[in-house]
Amino acid sequence: MEGKQVKEDMEARLLEGGVRPTAMRLLISKFMLQQDTAVALTDIENAFAKVERTTIYRTIKTFEEKGIVHQIDDGTGIQKYALCEKGCKCDIARDLHLHFHCRNCNQTVCLTNYKLPHINLPQGYSAEDISLVVTGICKKCGL
Amino acid sequence: MEGKQVKEDMEARLLEGGVRPTAMRLLISKFMLQQDTAVALTDIENAFAKVERTTIYRTIKTFEEKGIVHQIDDGTGIQKYALCEKGCKCDIARDLHLHFHCRNCNQTVCLTNYKLPHINLPQGYSAEDISLVVTGICKKCGL
DNA sequence: TTAAGTATGCACTTCCATTGCATTGGATGA
DNA sequence: TCATCCAATGCAATGGAAGTGCATACTTAA
């Protein structure tokens, strides 16, 4: 029952984003929903051994274009992704948030409650996107 | 005369950082000093066609370890580097600054006058490094 | 001048992102 | 129901950048 609910939710969300909710896409999006950290392509690949890398790659790209996931560059050089929150428009002031990368466990999390501070820019510069990544030791590793 | 001054300055700076000021290292550091944007390995490689990639790579790594340059991850997936300012200890509150990446000209600059705002973290998390990159249109491209 | 340690050059590997093309599958209209 | 079309998926291959092992050249100090 819970599973079914989740499935329907994700399905609605994909449709809303203009993405056809294929089995593959539901699978991948549900997987991402279950994670509490940002995932790399390889993570998804490992979770679904049978699925082609390319498929995952393109699925994620589609999600990204449609605003279903956002990309995170945590400084490791490996692209990570996390589901956007509901109603997210990736608006700088309202939706973008802080990311934390733990150098010990190598995991990256979205701190969605920690929005970006206001940032001043020199005259003539215009901001379209902001990436704020704090690196250090996370709660789990810091004990 | 100016050139000589620069050379001596850089030499002093390398020595200060505990790096032997070889011809190669002076060359590379001086090149970086002249740039007003962060440079990628490839940029340096192109500037000095005769020099081995690996040498540049290791030179930069050395610089980075000794706190002479800092690495910038501007979201392009390509590592960029810029000289630290004098007296920089890469201290979060005092030295770290904002980076701006222009999606038009693809250049990344250090806005050293724009220090990082204070950032709150959830209980249990500790910050060691912060990367703040704003993407958008720079002054030159925005006209 | 020689020995030791460091820096540089060359060749090679690995990892991940990305693309082209063939194939499958699902929606749609006849 | 069947034919058709387009989107999604799978497979193979490419490309770009980071990184490493080893041989050689250079510097410094004894």
Tab-separated table of C-alpha atoms (C1' of nucleotides) in Angstrom:
chain	number	residue	atom	x	y	z
A	1	MET	CA	0.000	0.000	0.000
A	2	GLU	CA	2.721	2.422	0.865
A	3	GLY	CA	4.634	1.327	-2.194
A	4	LYS	CA	1.632	1.841	-4.344
A	5	GLN	CA	1.127	5.306	-2.971
A	6	VAL	CA	4.707	6.214	-3.719
A	7	LYS	CA	4.353	4.849	-7.175
A	8	GLU	CA	1.293	6.919	-7.902
A	9	ASP	CA	2.894	9.997	-6.486
A	10	MET	CA	5.932	9.661	-8.660
A	11	GLU	CA	3.789	8.897	-11.652
A	12	ALA	CA	1.831	12.075	-11.126
A	13	ARG	CA	5.017	13.985	-10.702
A	14	LEU	CA	6.532	12.708	-13.909
A	15	LEU	CA	3.360	13.481	-15.831
A	16	GLU	CA	3.307	16.907	-14.325
A	17	GLY	CA	6.809	17.468	-15.599
A	18	GLY	CA	5.815	16.293	-19.053
A	19	VAL	CA	7.722	13.024	-18.822
A	20	ARG	CA	6.088	9.783	-19.785
A	21	PRO	CA	6.113	7.529	-16.747
A	22	THR	CA	7.667	4.416	-18.178
A	23	ALA	CA	8.566	1.469	-15.987
A	24	MET	CA	12.222	2.418	-16.155
A	25	ARG	CA	11.624	5.997	-15.181
A	26	LEU	CA	9.396	5.075	-12.306
A	27	LEU	CA	11.986	2.636	-11.106
A	28	ILE	CA	14.754	5.186	-11.198
A	29	SER	CA	12.744	8.009	-9.699
A	30	LYS	CA	11.478	5.793	-6.900
A	31	PHE	CA	14.979	4.718	-6.167
A	32	MET	CA	16.079	8.310	-5.905
A	33	LEU	CA	13.175	9.096	-3.652
A	34	GLN	CA	14.322	6.419	-1.241
A	35	GLN	CA	17.830	7.791	-0.983
A	36	ASP	CA	18.617	10.365	1.592
A	37	THR	CA	21.742	11.381	-0.246
A	38	ALA	CA	22.470	12.595	-3.719
A	39	VAL	CA	23.248	9.768	-6.110
A	40	ALA	CA	25.744	9.352	-8.887
A	41	LEU	CA	24.980	7.595	-12.116
A	42	THR	CA	27.097	4.722	-10.971
A	43	ASP	CA	25.029	4.353	-7.814
A	44	ILE	CA	21.901	3.852	-9.839
A	45	GLU	CA	23.742	1.551	-12.173
A	46	ASN	CA	24.819	-0.618	-9.272
A	47	ALA	CA	21.344	-0.682	-7.828
A	48	PHE	CA	19.888	-1.991	-11.069
A	49	ALA	CA	22.517	-4.245	-12.483
A	50	LYS	CA	20.460	-5.172	-15.497
A	51	VAL	CA	19.823	-1.689	-16.731
A	52	GLU	CA	22.030	-0.054	-19.297
A	53	ARG	CA	24.189	2.860	-18.237
A	54	THR	CA	23.054	4.891	-21.193
A	55	THR	CA	19.433	4.464	-20.310
A	56	ILE	CA	20.039	5.705	-16.818
A	57	TYR	CA	22.131	8.530	-18.148
A	58	ARG	CA	19.445	9.679	-20.529
A	59	THR	CA	16.695	9.186	-18.017
A	60	ILE	CA	18.465	11.445	-15.582
A	61	LYS	CA	19.137	14.017	-18.277
A	62	THR	CA	15.460	14.038	-19.126
A	63	PHE	CA	14.561	14.439	-15.478
A	64	GLU	CA	16.990	17.283	-15.194
A	65	GLU	CA	15.622	19.124	-18.209
A	66	LYS	CA	12.117	18.782	-16.914
A	67	GLY	CA	12.972	20.021	-13.458
A	68	ILE	CA	12.413	16.729	-11.698
A	69	VAL	CA	15.931	16.360	-10.416
A	70	HIS	CA	18.769	18.813	-9.921
A	71	GLN	CA	22.408	18.231	-10.475
A	72	ILE	CA	24.933	18.685	-7.740
A	73	ASP	CA	28.591	19.225	-8.255
A	74	ASP	CA	30.121	18.391	-4.926
A	75	GLY	CA	33.721	18.850	-5.921
A	76	THR	CA	34.498	15.174	-6.370
A	77	GLY	CA	34.294	15.542	-10.115
A	78	ILE	CA	31.462	13.061	-10.247
A	79	GLN	CA	28.041	14.362	-11.050
A	80	LYS	CA	25.402	13.683	-8.478
A	81	TYR	CA	21.673	14.130	-8.659
A	82	ALA	CA	18.800	14.496	-6.239
A	83	LEU	CA	15.070	14.812	-6.652
A	84	CYS	CA	13.739	18.312	-6.507
A	85	GLU	CA	11.192	19.078	-3.884
A	86	LYS	CA	7.576	19.366	-4.814
A	87	GLY	CA	6.733	22.632	-6.421
A	88	CYS	CA	10.384	23.430	-7.011
A	89	LYS	CA	11.141	25.779	-9.841
A	90	CYS	CA	14.824	25.863	-8.985
A	91	ASP	CA	14.298	29.491	-8.142
A	92	ILE	CA	17.447	31.020	-6.712
A	93	ALA	CA	15.894	32.635	-3.712
A	94	ARG	CA	13.190	30.132	-2.932
A	95	ASP	CA	14.278	26.675	-3.985
A	96	LEU	CA	18.024	26.483	-4.131
A	97	HIS	CA	19.646	25.137	-1.028
A	98	LEU	CA	22.859	24.184	0.629
A	99	HIS	CA	24.657	20.935	-0.147
A	100	PHE	CA	26.977	19.156	2.185
A	101	HIS	CA	29.690	16.773	1.125
A	102	CYS	CA	31.331	14.566	3.720
A	103	ARG	CA	34.954	13.894	2.944
A	104	ASN	CA	34.874	10.825	5.135
A	105	CYS	CA	31.887	8.819	3.905
A	106	ASN	CA	31.968	10.602	0.571
A	107	GLN	CA	28.241	11.204	0.613
A	108	THR	CA	26.492	14.359	-0.398
A	109	VAL	CA	23.216	15.505	1.040
A	110	CYS	CA	20.723	18.231	0.244
A	111	LEU	CA	20.073	20.452	3.219
A	112	THR	CA	16.789	21.636	1.838
A	113	ASN	CA	15.976	23.574	4.943
A	114	TYR	CA	19.091	25.636	4.528
A	115	LYS	CA	18.350	28.060	1.743
A	116	LEU	CA	20.994	30.173	0.109
A	117	PRO	CA	21.933	33.397	1.780
A	118	HIS	CA	21.489	36.511	-0.266
A	119	ILE	CA	24.491	37.098	-2.450
A	120	ASN	CA	25.723	40.398	-3.737
A	121	LEU	CA	27.403	40.596	-7.094
A	122	PRO	CA	29.434	43.340	-8.698
A	123	GLN	CA	27.650	45.688	-11.046
A	124	GLY	CA	26.964	44.105	-14.410
A	125	TYR	CA	26.909	40.499	-13.342
A	126	SER	CA	23.661	38.574	-13.408
A	127	ALA	CA	23.026	35.350	-11.537
A	128	GLU	CA	21.056	32.481	-12.952
A	129	ASP	CA	22.170	29.631	-10.803
A	130	ILE	CA	24.082	29.200	-7.600
A	131	SER	CA	25.965	26.245	-6.256
A	132	LEU	CA	26.876	26.207	-2.609
A	133	VAL	CA	28.675	23.145	-1.342
A	134	VAL	CA	30.125	22.817	2.115
A	135	THR	CA	32.710	20.085	2.582
A	136	GLY	CA	33.573	18.646	5.938
A	137	ILE	CA	32.458	15.916	8.267
A	138	CYS	CA	28.839	14.928	8.475
A	139	LYS	CA	26.840	14.068	11.531
A	140	LYS	CA	27.260	10.312	11.184
A	141	CYS	CA	31.007	10.463	10.720
A	142	GLY	CA	31.652	13.114	13.320
A	143	LEU	CA	30.723	11.100	16.365
B	1	MET	CA	62.025	45.751	-14.878
B	2	GLU	CA	58.402	45.053	-14.131
B	3	GLY	CA	58.884	41.528	-15.301
B	4	LYS	CA	61.843	41.112	-13.060
B	5	GLN	CA	59.893	42.392	-10.120
B	6	VAL	CA	57.113	39.922	-10.796
B	7	LYS	CA	59.602	37.154	-11.069
B	8	GLU	CA	61.174	37.968	-7.753
B	9	ASP	CA	57.811	38.269	-6.123
B	10	MET	CA	56.723	34.888	-7.319
B	11	GLU	CA	60.031	33.382	-6.367
B	12	ALA	CA	59.650	34.675	-2.852
B	13	ARG	CA	56.153	33.372	-2.717
B	14	LEU	CA	57.105	29.916	-3.830
B	15	LEU	CA	59.921	29.776	-1.324
B	16	GLU	CA	57.592	30.953	1.356
B	17	GLY	CA	55.279	28.079	0.518
B	18	GLY	CA	58.135	25.627	0.673
B	19	VAL	CA	58.254	25.035	-3.044
B	20	ARG	CA	61.487	25.123	-4.913
B	21	PRO	CA	61.259	27.857	-7.521
B	22	THR	CA	62.308	25.979	-10.615
B	23	ALA	CA	62.118	27.581	-14.029
B	24	MET	CA	59.000	25.619	-14.835
B	25	ARG	CA	57.225	26.581	-11.667
B	26	LEU	CA	58.070	30.216	-12.063
B	27	LEU	CA	56.814	30.111	-15.606
B	28	ILE	CA	53.523	28.547	-14.645
B	29	SER	CA	52.955	30.703	-11.601
B	30	LYS	CA	53.730	33.855	-13.527
B	31	PHE	CA	51.330	32.820	-16.213
B	32	MET	CA	48.620	32.347	-13.644
B	33	LEU	CA	49.383	35.691	-12.128
B	34	GLN	CA	48.771	37.348	-15.467
B	35	GLN	CA	45.365	35.782	-15.931
B	36	ASP	CA	42.352	37.528	-14.573
B	37	THR	CA	40.357	34.338	-14.730
B	38	ALA	CA	40.765	30.875	-13.287
B	39	VAL	CA	42.662	28.576	-15.603
B	40	ALA	CA	42.260	24.951	-16.514
B	41	LEU	CA	45.154	22.597	-17.016
B	42	THR	CA	44.476	22.701	-20.709
B	43	ASP	CA	44.784	26.472	-20.745
B	44	ILE	CA	48.264	26.270	-19.343
B	45	GLU	CA	49.088	23.444	-21.692
B	46	ASN	CA	48.043	25.552	-24.652
B	47	ALA	CA	50.026	28.512	-23.421
B	48	PHE	CA	53.218	26.474	-23.219
B	49	ALA	CA	53.008	24.039	-26.078
B	50	LYS	CA	56.354	22.523	-25.311
B	51	VAL	CA	55.700	21.605	-21.739
B	52	GLU	CA	54.448	18.182	-20.787
B	53	ARG	CA	50.932	17.867	-19.488
B	54	THR	CA	52.059	15.782	-16.561
B	55	THR	CA	54.545	18.367	-15.465
B	56	ILE	CA	51.895	21.027	-15.416
B	57	TYR	CA	49.548	18.693	-13.650
B	58	ARG	CA	52.018	17.904	-10.920
B	59	THR	CA	53.171	21.473	-10.621
B	60	ILE	CA	49.641	22.599	-9.991
B	61	LYS	CA	49.073	19.797	-7.510
B	62	THR	CA	52.161	20.876	-5.644
B	63	PHE	CA	50.999	24.472	-5.661
B	64	GLU	CA	47.666	23.383	-4.353
B	65	GLU	CA	49.095	21.349	-1.511
B	66	LYS	CA	51.299	24.219	-0.474
B	67	GLY	CA	48.495	26.743	-0.544
B	68	ILE	CA	49.779	28.706	-3.485
B	69	VAL	CA	46.766	28.108	-5.674
B	70	HIS	CA	43.225	27.039	-4.937
B	71	GLN	CA	41.068	24.771	-6.974
B	72	ILE	CA	37.730	25.899	-8.303
B	73	ASP	CA	34.996	23.603	-9.379
B	74	ASP	CA	32.764	25.793	-11.475
B	75	GLY	CA	30.300	23.127	-12.494
B	76	THR	CA	31.751	22.535	-15.936
B	77	GLY	CA	33.410	19.349	-14.771
B	78	ILE	CA	36.791	20.786	-15.604
B	79	GLN	CA	39.043	21.698	-12.761
B	80	LYS	CA	40.196	25.272	-12.681
B	81	TYR	CA	42.848	26.921	-10.584
B	82	ALA	CA	43.696	30.400	-9.459
B	83	LEU	CA	46.493	31.895	-7.418
B	84	CYS	CA	45.668	32.496	-3.819
B	85	GLU	CA	45.990	35.999	-2.558
B	86	LYS	CA	48.950	36.979	-0.496
B	87	GLY	CA	48.704	35.832	3.051
B	88	CYS	CA	45.886	33.478	2.217
B	89	LYS	CA	45.431	30.516	4.507
B	90	CYS	CA	42.285	29.419	2.729
B	91	ASP	CA	40.505	30.235	5.941
B	92	ILE	CA	36.765	29.844	5.548
B	93	ALA	CA	35.761	33.117	7.058
B	94	ARG	CA	38.642	35.269	5.941
B	95	ASP	CA	40.024	34.003	2.670
B	96	LEU	CA	37.389	32.038	0.834
B	97	HIS	CA	35.450	33.996	-1.705
B	98	LEU	CA	32.787	33.909	-4.325
B	99	HIS	CA	33.400	32.510	-7.796
B	100	PHE	CA	31.497	33.500	-10.861
B	101	HIS	CA	31.153	31.344	-13.939
B	102	CYS	CA	29.846	32.911	-17.123
B	103	ARG	CA	27.839	30.494	-19.208
B	104	ASN	CA	28.457	32.598	-22.279
B	105	CYS	CA	32.208	33.088	-22.408
B	106	ASN	CA	32.769	30.064	-20.204
B	107	GLN	CA	35.216	31.896	-18.008
B	108	THR	CA	35.409	31.717	-14.283
B	109	VAL	CA	36.631	34.528	-12.089
B	110	CYS	CA	37.491	34.932	-8.452
B	111	LEU	CA	35.541	37.720	-6.836
B	112	THR	CA	38.008	38.083	-4.049
B	113	ASN	CA	36.259	41.078	-2.623
B	114	TYR	CA	33.117	39.070	-2.164
B	115	LYS	CA	33.716	36.901	0.838
B	116	LEU	CA	31.445	34.061	1.797
B	117	PRO	CA	28.403	34.883	3.862
B	118	HIS	CA	28.127	33.163	7.181
B	119	ILE	CA	26.608	29.740	6.771
B	120	ASN	CA	24.653	27.835	9.355
B	121	LEU	CA	24.830	24.074	9.438
B	122	PRO	CA	22.705	21.534	11.239
B	123	GLN	CA	23.929	20.251	14.568
B	124	GLY	CA	26.750	17.761	14.191
B	125	TYR	CA	28.076	18.914	10.867
B	126	SER	CA	31.449	20.577	10.670
B	127	ALA	CA	32.663	22.685	7.773
B	128	GLU	CA	36.185	22.567	6.468
B	129	ASP	CA	35.779	24.042	3.044
B	130	ILE	CA	33.123	25.899	1.147
B	131	SER	CA	32.574	26.282	-2.543
B	132	LEU	CA	30.282	29.003	-3.735
B	133	VAL	CA	29.867	29.381	-7.464
B	134	VAL	CA	27.389	31.685	-9.106
B	135	THR	CA	26.616	30.960	-12.730
B	136	GLY	CA	25.185	33.525	-15.067
B	137	ILE	CA	26.305	36.244	-17.405
B	138	CYS	CA	29.388	38.256	-16.657
B	139	LYS	CA	29.924	41.926	-17.119
B	140	LYS	CA	31.629	41.632	-20.474
B	141	CYS	CA	28.978	39.371	-21.964
B	142	GLY	CA	26.023	41.193	-20.519
B	143	LEU	CA	26.368	44.400	-22.447
C	1	DT	C1'	82.821	15.258	-8.034
C	2	DT	C1'	79.708	12.282	-6.594
C	3	DA	C1'	75.561	10.711	-4.378
C	4	DA	C1'	70.789	11.530	-3.151
C	5	DG	C1'	66.714	13.509	-3.716
C	6	DT	C1'	63.619	16.246	-6.526
C	7	DA	C1'	61.612	17.672	-10.834
C	8	DT	C1'	60.434	16.693	-15.493
C	9	DG	C1'	59.159	13.934	-19.615
C	10	DC	C1'	56.996	9.936	-21.833
C	11	DA	C1'	53.804	6.198	-22.209
C	12	DC	C1'	49.973	4.212	-20.594
C	13	DT	C1'	45.713	3.396	-17.936
C	14	DT	C1'	41.329	4.357	-16.002
C	15	DC	C1'	37.124	6.539	-15.258
C	16	DC	C1'	33.192	8.802	-16.531
C	17	DA	C1'	30.421	11.469	-19.766
C	18	DT	C1'	28.564	11.407	-24.186
C	19	DT	C1'	27.024	9.992	-28.920
C	20	DG	C1'	25.401	7.099	-33.135
C	21	DC	C1'	22.854	3.605	-34.512
C	22	DA	C1'	19.906	-0.482	-34.088
C	23	DT	C1'	15.974	-2.334	-31.746
C	24	DT	C1'	11.999	-2.457	-28.877
C	25	DG	C1'	7.652	-0.961	-27.096
C	26	DG	C1'	3.638	1.703	-26.523
C	27	DA	C1'	0.245	5.000	-28.274
C	28	DT	C1'	-2.682	6.192	-32.113
C	29	DG	C1'	-5.402	6.132	-36.183
C	30	DA	C1'	-7.142	3.444	-40.123
D	1	DT	C1'	-6.931	-5.825	-35.108
D	2	DC	C1'	-3.277	-4.206	-37.617
D	3	DA	C1'	-0.111	-0.880	-39.418
D	4	DT	C1'	2.500	3.063	-38.376
D	5	DC	C1'	5.098	6.359	-36.001
D	6	DC	C1'	7.646	8.241	-32.408
D	7	DA	C1'	9.716	7.842	-28.028
D	8	DA	C1'	12.421	4.911	-25.058
D	9	DT	C1'	15.857	1.550	-24.454
D	10	DG	C1'	20.016	-1.223	-25.412
D	11	DC	C1'	24.586	-1.904	-27.442
D	12	DA	C1'	28.989	-0.469	-29.052
D	13	DA	C1'	32.218	2.841	-29.420
D	14	DT	C1'	34.382	7.460	-28.729
D	15	DG	C1'	36.511	11.200	-26.343
D	16	DG	C1'	38.326	14.068	-22.767
D	17	DA	C1'	40.369	14.689	-18.584
D	18	DA	C1'	42.572	12.869	-14.385
D	19	DG	C1'	45.899	10.091	-12.635
D	20	DT	C1'	50.158	6.697	-12.307
D	21	DG	C1'	54.750	4.098	-13.122
D	22	DC	C1'	58.992	4.448	-14.650
D	23	DA	C1'	63.065	6.455	-16.917
D	24	DT	C1'	65.794	10.580	-17.342
D	25	DA	C1'	67.569	15.202	-16.212
D	26	DC	C1'	68.581	18.524	-12.922
D	27	DT	C1'	69.970	20.606	-8.172
D	28	DT	C1'	71.766	20.633	-4.015
D	29	DA	C1'	74.714	19.356	-0.470
D	30	DA	C1'	78.369	16.613	1.317
